[in-house]
Coordinates of C-alpha atoms and ligand atoms in Angstrom, one line a residue:
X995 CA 104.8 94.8 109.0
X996 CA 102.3 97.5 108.6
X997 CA 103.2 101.6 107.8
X998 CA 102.5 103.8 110.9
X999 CA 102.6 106.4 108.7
X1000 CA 99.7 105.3 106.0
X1001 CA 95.7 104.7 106.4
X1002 CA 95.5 101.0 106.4
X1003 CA 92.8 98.9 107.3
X1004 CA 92.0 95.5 109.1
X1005 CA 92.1 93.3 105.6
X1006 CA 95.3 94.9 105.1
X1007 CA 93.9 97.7 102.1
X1008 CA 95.7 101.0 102.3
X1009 CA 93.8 104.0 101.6
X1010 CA 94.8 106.5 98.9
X1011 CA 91.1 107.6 98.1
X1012 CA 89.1 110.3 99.7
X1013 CA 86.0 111.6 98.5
X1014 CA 85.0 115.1 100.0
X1015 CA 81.0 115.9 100.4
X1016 CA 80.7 119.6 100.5
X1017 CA 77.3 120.0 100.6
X1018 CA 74.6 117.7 101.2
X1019 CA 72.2 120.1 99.0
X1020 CA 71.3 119.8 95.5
X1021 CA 69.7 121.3 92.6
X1022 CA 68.4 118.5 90.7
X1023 CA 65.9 115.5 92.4
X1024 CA 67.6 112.8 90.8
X1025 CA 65.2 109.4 90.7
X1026 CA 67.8 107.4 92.3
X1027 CA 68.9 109.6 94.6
X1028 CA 66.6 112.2 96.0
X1029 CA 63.3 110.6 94.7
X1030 CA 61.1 113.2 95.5
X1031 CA 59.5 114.6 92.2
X1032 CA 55.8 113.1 91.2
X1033 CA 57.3 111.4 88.0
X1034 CA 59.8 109.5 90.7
X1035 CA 57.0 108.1 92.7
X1036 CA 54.9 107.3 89.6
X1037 CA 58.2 105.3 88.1
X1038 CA 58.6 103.5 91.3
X1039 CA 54.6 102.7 92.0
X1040 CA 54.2 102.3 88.5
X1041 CA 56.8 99.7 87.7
X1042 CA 57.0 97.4 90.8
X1043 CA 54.1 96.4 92.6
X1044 CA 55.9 95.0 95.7
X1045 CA 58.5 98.5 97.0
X1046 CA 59.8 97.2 100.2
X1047 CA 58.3 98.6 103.5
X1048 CA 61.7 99.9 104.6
X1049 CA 60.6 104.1 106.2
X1050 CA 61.7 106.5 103.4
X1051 CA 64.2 108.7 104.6
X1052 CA 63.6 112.4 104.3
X1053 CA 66.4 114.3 104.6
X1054 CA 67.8 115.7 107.1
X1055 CA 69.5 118.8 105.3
X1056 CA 72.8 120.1 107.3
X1057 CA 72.7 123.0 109.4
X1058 CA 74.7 125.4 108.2
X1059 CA 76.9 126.2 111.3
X1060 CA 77.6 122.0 110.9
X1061 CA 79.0 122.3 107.1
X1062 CA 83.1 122.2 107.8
X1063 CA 85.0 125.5 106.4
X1064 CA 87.0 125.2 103.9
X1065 CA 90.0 125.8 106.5
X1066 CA 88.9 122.5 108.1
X1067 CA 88.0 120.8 105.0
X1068 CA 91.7 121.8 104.0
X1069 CA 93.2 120.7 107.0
X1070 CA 91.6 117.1 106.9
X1071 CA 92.7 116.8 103.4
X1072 CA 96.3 117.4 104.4
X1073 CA 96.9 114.9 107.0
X1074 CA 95.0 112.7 104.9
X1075 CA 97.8 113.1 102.0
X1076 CA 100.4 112.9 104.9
X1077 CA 99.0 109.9 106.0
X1078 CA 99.3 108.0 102.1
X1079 CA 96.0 109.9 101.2
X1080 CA 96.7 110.7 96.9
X1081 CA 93.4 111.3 95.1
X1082 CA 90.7 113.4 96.6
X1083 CA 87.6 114.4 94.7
X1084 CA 84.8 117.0 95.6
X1085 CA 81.2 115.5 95.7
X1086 CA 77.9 116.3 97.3
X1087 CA 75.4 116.6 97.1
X1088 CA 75.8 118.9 93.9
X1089 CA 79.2 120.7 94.8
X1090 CA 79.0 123.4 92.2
X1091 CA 76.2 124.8 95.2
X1092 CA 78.7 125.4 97.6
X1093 CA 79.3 129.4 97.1
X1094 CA 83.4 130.2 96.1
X1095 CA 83.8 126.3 95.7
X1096 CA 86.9 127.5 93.4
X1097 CA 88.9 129.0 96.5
X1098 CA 88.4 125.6 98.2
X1099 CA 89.8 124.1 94.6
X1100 CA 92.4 126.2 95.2
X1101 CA 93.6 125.6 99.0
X1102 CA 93.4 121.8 97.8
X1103 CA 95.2 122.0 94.2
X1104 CA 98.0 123.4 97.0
X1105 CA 98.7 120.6 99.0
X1106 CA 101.8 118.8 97.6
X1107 CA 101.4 114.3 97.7
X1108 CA 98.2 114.6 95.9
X1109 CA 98.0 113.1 92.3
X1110 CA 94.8 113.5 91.3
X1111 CA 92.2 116.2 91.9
X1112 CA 88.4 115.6 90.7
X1113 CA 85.1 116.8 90.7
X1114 CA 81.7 114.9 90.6
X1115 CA 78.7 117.6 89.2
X1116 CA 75.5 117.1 87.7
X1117 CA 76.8 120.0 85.3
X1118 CA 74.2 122.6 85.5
X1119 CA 76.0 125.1 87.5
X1120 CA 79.9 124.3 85.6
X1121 CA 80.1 127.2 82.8
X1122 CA 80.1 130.2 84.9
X1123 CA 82.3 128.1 87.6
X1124 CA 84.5 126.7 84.3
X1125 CA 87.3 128.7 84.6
X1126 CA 87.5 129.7 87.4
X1127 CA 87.7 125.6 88.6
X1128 CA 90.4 125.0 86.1
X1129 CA 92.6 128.2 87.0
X1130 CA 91.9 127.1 91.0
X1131 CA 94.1 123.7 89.9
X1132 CA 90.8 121.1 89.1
X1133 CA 92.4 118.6 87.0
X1134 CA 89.5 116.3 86.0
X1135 CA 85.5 116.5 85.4
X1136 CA 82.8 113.5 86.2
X1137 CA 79.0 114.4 84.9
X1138 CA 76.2 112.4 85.3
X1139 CA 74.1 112.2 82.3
X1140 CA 71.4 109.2 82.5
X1141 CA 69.7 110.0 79.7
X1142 CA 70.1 112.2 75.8
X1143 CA 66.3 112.9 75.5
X1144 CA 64.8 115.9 77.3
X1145 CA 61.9 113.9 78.2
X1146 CA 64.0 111.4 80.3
X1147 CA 66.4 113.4 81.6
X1148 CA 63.9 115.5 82.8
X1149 CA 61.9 112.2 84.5
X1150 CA 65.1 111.3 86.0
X1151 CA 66.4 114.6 87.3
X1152 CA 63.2 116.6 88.1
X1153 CA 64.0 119.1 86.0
X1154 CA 65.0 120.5 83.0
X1155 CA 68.7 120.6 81.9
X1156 CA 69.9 118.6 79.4
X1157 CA 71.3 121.2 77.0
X1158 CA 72.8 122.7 79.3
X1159 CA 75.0 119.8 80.9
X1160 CA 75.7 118.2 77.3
X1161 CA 76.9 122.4 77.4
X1162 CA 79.0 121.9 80.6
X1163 CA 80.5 118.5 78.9
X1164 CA 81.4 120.0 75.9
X1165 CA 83.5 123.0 77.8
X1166 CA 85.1 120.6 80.2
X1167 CA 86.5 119.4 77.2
X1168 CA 87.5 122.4 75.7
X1169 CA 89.3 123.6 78.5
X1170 CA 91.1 120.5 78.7
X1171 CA 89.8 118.9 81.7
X1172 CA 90.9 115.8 80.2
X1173 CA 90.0 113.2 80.5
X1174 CA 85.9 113.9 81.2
X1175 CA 83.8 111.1 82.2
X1176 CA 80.6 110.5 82.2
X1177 CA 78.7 108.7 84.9
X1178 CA 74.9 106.8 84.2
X1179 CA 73.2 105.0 86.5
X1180 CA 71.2 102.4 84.4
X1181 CA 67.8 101.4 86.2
X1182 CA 65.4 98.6 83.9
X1183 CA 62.6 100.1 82.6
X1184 CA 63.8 104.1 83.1
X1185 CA 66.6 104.4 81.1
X1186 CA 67.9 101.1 80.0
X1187 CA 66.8 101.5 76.3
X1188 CA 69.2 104.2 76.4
X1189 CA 72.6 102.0 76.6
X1190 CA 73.6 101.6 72.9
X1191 CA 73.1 105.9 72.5
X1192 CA 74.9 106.6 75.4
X1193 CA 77.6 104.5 74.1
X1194 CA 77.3 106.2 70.9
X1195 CA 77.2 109.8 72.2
X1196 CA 80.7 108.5 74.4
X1197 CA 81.9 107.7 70.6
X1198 CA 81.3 110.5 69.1
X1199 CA 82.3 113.4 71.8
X1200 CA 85.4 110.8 72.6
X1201 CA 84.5 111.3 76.2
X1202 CA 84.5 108.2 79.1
X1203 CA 81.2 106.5 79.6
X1204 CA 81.1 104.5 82.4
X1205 CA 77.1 103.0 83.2
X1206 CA 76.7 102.4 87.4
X1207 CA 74.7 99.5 88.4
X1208 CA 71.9 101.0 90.7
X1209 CA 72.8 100.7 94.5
X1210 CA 70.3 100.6 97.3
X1211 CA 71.0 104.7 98.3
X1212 CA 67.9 106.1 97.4
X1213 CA 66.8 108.4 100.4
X1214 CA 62.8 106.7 99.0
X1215 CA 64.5 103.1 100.2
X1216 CA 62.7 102.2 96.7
X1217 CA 65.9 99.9 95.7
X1218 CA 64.9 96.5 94.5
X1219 CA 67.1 93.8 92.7
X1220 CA 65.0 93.9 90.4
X1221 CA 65.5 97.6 88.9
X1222 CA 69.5 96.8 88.4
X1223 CA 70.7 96.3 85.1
X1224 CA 73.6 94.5 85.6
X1225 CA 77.1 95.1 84.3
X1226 CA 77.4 92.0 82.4
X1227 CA 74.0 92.8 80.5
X1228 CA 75.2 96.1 79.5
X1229 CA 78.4 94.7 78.1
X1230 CA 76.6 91.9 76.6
X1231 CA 74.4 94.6 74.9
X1232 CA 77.1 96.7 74.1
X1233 CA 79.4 94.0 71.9
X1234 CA 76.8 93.0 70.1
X1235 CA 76.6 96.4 68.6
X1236 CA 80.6 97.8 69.1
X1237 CA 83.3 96.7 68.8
X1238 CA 84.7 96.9 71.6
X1239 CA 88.6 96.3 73.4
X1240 CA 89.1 95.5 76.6
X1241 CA 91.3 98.1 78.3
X1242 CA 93.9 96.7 81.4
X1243 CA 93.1 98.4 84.6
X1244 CA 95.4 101.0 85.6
X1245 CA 95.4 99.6 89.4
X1246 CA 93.9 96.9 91.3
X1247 CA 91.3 99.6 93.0
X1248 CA 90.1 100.7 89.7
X1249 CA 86.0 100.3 90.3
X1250 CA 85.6 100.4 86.5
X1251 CA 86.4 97.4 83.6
X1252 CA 87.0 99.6 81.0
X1253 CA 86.8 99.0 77.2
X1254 CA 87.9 100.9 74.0
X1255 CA 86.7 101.8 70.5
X1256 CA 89.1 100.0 67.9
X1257 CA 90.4 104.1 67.0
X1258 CA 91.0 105.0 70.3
X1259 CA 87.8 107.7 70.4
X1260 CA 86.0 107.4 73.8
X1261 CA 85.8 104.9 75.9
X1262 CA 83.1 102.9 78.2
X1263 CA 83.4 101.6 81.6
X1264 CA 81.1 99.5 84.0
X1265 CA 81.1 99.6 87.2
X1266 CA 78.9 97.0 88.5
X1267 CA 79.5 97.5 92.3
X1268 CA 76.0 95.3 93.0
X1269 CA 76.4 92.6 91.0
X1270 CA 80.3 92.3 91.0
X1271 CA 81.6 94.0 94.2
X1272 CA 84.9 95.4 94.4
X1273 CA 85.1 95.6 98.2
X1274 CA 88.4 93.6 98.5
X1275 CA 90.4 96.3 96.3
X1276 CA 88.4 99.5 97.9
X1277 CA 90.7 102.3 99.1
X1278 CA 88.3 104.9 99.6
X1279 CA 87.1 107.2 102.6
X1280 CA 84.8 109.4 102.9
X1281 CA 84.1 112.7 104.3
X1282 CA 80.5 114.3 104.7
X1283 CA 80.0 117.7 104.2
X1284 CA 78.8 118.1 108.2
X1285 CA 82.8 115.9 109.3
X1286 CA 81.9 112.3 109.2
X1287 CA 84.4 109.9 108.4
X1288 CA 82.3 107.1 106.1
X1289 CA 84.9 104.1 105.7
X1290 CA 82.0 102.4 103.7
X1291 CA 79.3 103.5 101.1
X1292 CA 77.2 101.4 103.1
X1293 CA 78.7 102.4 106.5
X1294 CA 75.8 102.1 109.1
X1295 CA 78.2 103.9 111.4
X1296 CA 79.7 107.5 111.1
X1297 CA 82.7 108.8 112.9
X1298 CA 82.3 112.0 114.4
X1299 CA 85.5 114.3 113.2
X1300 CA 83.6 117.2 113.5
X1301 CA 83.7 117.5 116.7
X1302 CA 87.6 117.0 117.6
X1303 CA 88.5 119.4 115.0
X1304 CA 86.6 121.9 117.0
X1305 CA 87.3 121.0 120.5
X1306 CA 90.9 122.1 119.1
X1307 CA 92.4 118.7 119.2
X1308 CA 96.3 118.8 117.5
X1309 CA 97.0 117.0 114.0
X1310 CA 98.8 114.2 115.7
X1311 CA 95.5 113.3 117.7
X1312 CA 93.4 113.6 114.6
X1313 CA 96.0 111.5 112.8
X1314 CA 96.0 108.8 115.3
X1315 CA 92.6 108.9 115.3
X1316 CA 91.7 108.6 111.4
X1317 CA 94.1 105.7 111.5
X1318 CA 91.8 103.8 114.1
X1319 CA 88.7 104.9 112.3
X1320 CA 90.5 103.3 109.3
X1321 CA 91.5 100.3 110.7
X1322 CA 87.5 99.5 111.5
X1323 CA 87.0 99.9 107.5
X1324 CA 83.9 97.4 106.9
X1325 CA 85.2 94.1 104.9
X1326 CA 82.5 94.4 102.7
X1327 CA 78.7 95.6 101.6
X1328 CA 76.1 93.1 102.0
X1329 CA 73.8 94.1 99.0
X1330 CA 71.2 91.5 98.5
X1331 CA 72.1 89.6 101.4
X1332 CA 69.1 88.8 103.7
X1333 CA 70.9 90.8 106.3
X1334 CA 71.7 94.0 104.3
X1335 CA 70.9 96.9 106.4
X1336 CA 71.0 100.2 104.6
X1337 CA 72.6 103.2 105.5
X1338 CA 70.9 105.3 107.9
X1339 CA 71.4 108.7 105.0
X1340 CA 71.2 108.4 101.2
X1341 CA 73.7 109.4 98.9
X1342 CA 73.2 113.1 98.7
X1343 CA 74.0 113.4 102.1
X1344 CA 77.0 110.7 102.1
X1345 CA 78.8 112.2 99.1
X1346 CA 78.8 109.6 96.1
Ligands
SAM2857 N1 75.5 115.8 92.3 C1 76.6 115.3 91.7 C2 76.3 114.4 90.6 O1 75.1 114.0 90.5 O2 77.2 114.1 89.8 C3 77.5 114.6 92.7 C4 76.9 113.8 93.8 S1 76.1 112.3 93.2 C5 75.5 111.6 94.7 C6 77.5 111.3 92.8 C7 77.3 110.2 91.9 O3 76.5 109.2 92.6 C8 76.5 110.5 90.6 O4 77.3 110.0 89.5 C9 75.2 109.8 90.7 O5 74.8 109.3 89.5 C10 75.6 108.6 91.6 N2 74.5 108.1 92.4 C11 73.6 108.7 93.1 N3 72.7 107.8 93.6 C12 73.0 106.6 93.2 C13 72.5 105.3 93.4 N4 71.4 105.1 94.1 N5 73.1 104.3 92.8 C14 74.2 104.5 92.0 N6 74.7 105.7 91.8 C15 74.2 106.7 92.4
SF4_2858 FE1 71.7 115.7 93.1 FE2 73.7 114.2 92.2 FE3 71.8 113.2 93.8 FE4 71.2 113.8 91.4 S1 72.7 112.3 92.0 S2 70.0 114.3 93.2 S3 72.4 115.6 91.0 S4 73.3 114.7 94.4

């Protein structure tokens, strides 16, 4: 018998995840996400002489009067956490663009039934938002840090930044935004010599550093197989110079296999959603920043939520209806697969 009162879908997976786009805009021109820079092109003409003829997507960028208020982003958060909804994390897009992003922090910390409230920031806009995020109620930090040379990180990002989000990291940690993770996407040939110093900087800042597998969300449609270094290889690579513990999974959903240093400083975690999918444990939703319900990283389809919360429609008819937009949550991706279609916006404008 199924829970009227929780998000569950089709395969029988109830929902306690949702991530929040707030803005679909960014700061940096990240290589594997908003491939736009002359060093991203070179990388991806240089390196593979066969890209696949799929149309780039150039994006779209939300109007303005589409971008939901923070009153309606509040309001879908709370019936969400009515409806079994317990860990909702702010994304973009880079969120820290989203002017007073600590009053939304704060509207959200508010809501009692949630458990865990995140952010997901490139880091170049925290320090002067630090405090402020922490006071609001923001209990946890991710970064994404791809590379520790300026050189790289600046062919990866567009631009340059390093000091100032190993900066960022370092005052997340001081003001006990515990614990702070670290997220690298590891592409072959761009950053994969990095692995073992990444590891190593995890180590010795005792911070969570969990390497992505590349997935097919570039808005250049540049993606191939080929470019993913695949969870396996980095752990392979990683024990033959740590040594490393496995760590159990805190819950079936986890998307990272996590593993320890024998004293307990730092930790590393794979998640290797292309090569090892995790689709049967998802529990995630997403919401764009312009009211989109995404049940799927790879949703081709969006569900338009925009547009009853402004035709005035009552919480019990948007409840109702997030539970049949649920319900339709895709089974699984299809990465790889000769039929893999790819989402019709990259991951900016999803919300990773
Ligand atoms: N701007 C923020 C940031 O970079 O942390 C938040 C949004 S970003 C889209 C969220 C996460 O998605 C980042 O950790 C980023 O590394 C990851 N990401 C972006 N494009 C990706 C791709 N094609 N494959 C795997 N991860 C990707
Ligand atoms: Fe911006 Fe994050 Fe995408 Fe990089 S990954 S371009 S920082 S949204």
């Amino acid at each position: 018998m199924t829970d009227a009162r929780l998000l569950i879908d089709s395969q029988g997976r109830v929902l306690r995840d949702l991530r929040v786009s707030i803005t679909d805009r960014c700061n940096f021109r990240c290589l594997y996400c908003l491939p736009e820079t002359e060093a991203a092109q070179n990388f991806y003409r240089g390196h593979w002489a066969h890209l696949p003829n799929s149309a780039p997507i150039v994006p779209q960028w939300v109007p303005k009067a589409h971008l939901l208020s923070f009153e309606e982003i509040e309001r879908v958060i709370r019936l969400a956490v009515s409806l079994g909804i317990q860990k909702v994390r702010l994304t973009g897009g880079e969120p820290l663009l989203r002017q007073n992003v600590e009053d939304l922090v704060a509207r959200i910390a508010g809501i009692p039934g949630i458990t865990d409230l995140a952010m997901t920031t490139n880091g170049f806009l925290f320090p002067p938002k630090a405090s402020a995020l922490r006071a609001a109620g923001l209990r946890r930090v991710s970064f994404s840090l791809d590379s520790l040379t300026g050189d790289n990180f600046r062919k990866i990002t567009g631009r340059e930044g390093l000091d100032e989000v190993l900066a960022s990291i370092k005052l997340a940690q001081t003001l006990g935004l515990h614990p702070v993770k670290v997220n690298a996407v590891v592409i072959r040939g761009l950053n994969d010599h990095e692995i073992e110093a990444l590891a190593g900087f995890a180590r010795e800042h005792d911070l969570s550093l969990r390497f992505i597998e590349f997935m097919p969300l570039d808005s250049a449609r540049a993606w191939l197989k080929e470019m993913v270094v695949p969870g396996h290889e980095v752990l392979a690579r990683l024990l033959a110079r740590f040594d490393l513990r496995p760590v159990a999974a805190d819950h079936p959903s986890a998307t990272a296999k996590r593993w320890s240093f024998p004293d307990g400083r730092g930790e590393i975690g794979i998640i290797a959603p292309v090569s090892e999918p995790f689709c049967g444990h998802c529990n995630r939703i997403r919401l764009t920043a312009d009211g989109k319900i995404r049940t799927c990283l790879f949703s081709v389809t969006e569900h338009d939520l925009r547009s009853q919360l402004r035709a005035g429609a009552s919480d019990e008819a948007i409840s109702e209806w997030l539970k049949a937009v649920v319900w339709q949550k895709e089974a699984r991706h299809h990465i790889g697969e000769p039929d893999f279609v790819p989402p019709p916006r990259s991951m900016s404008c999803i919300g990773g």
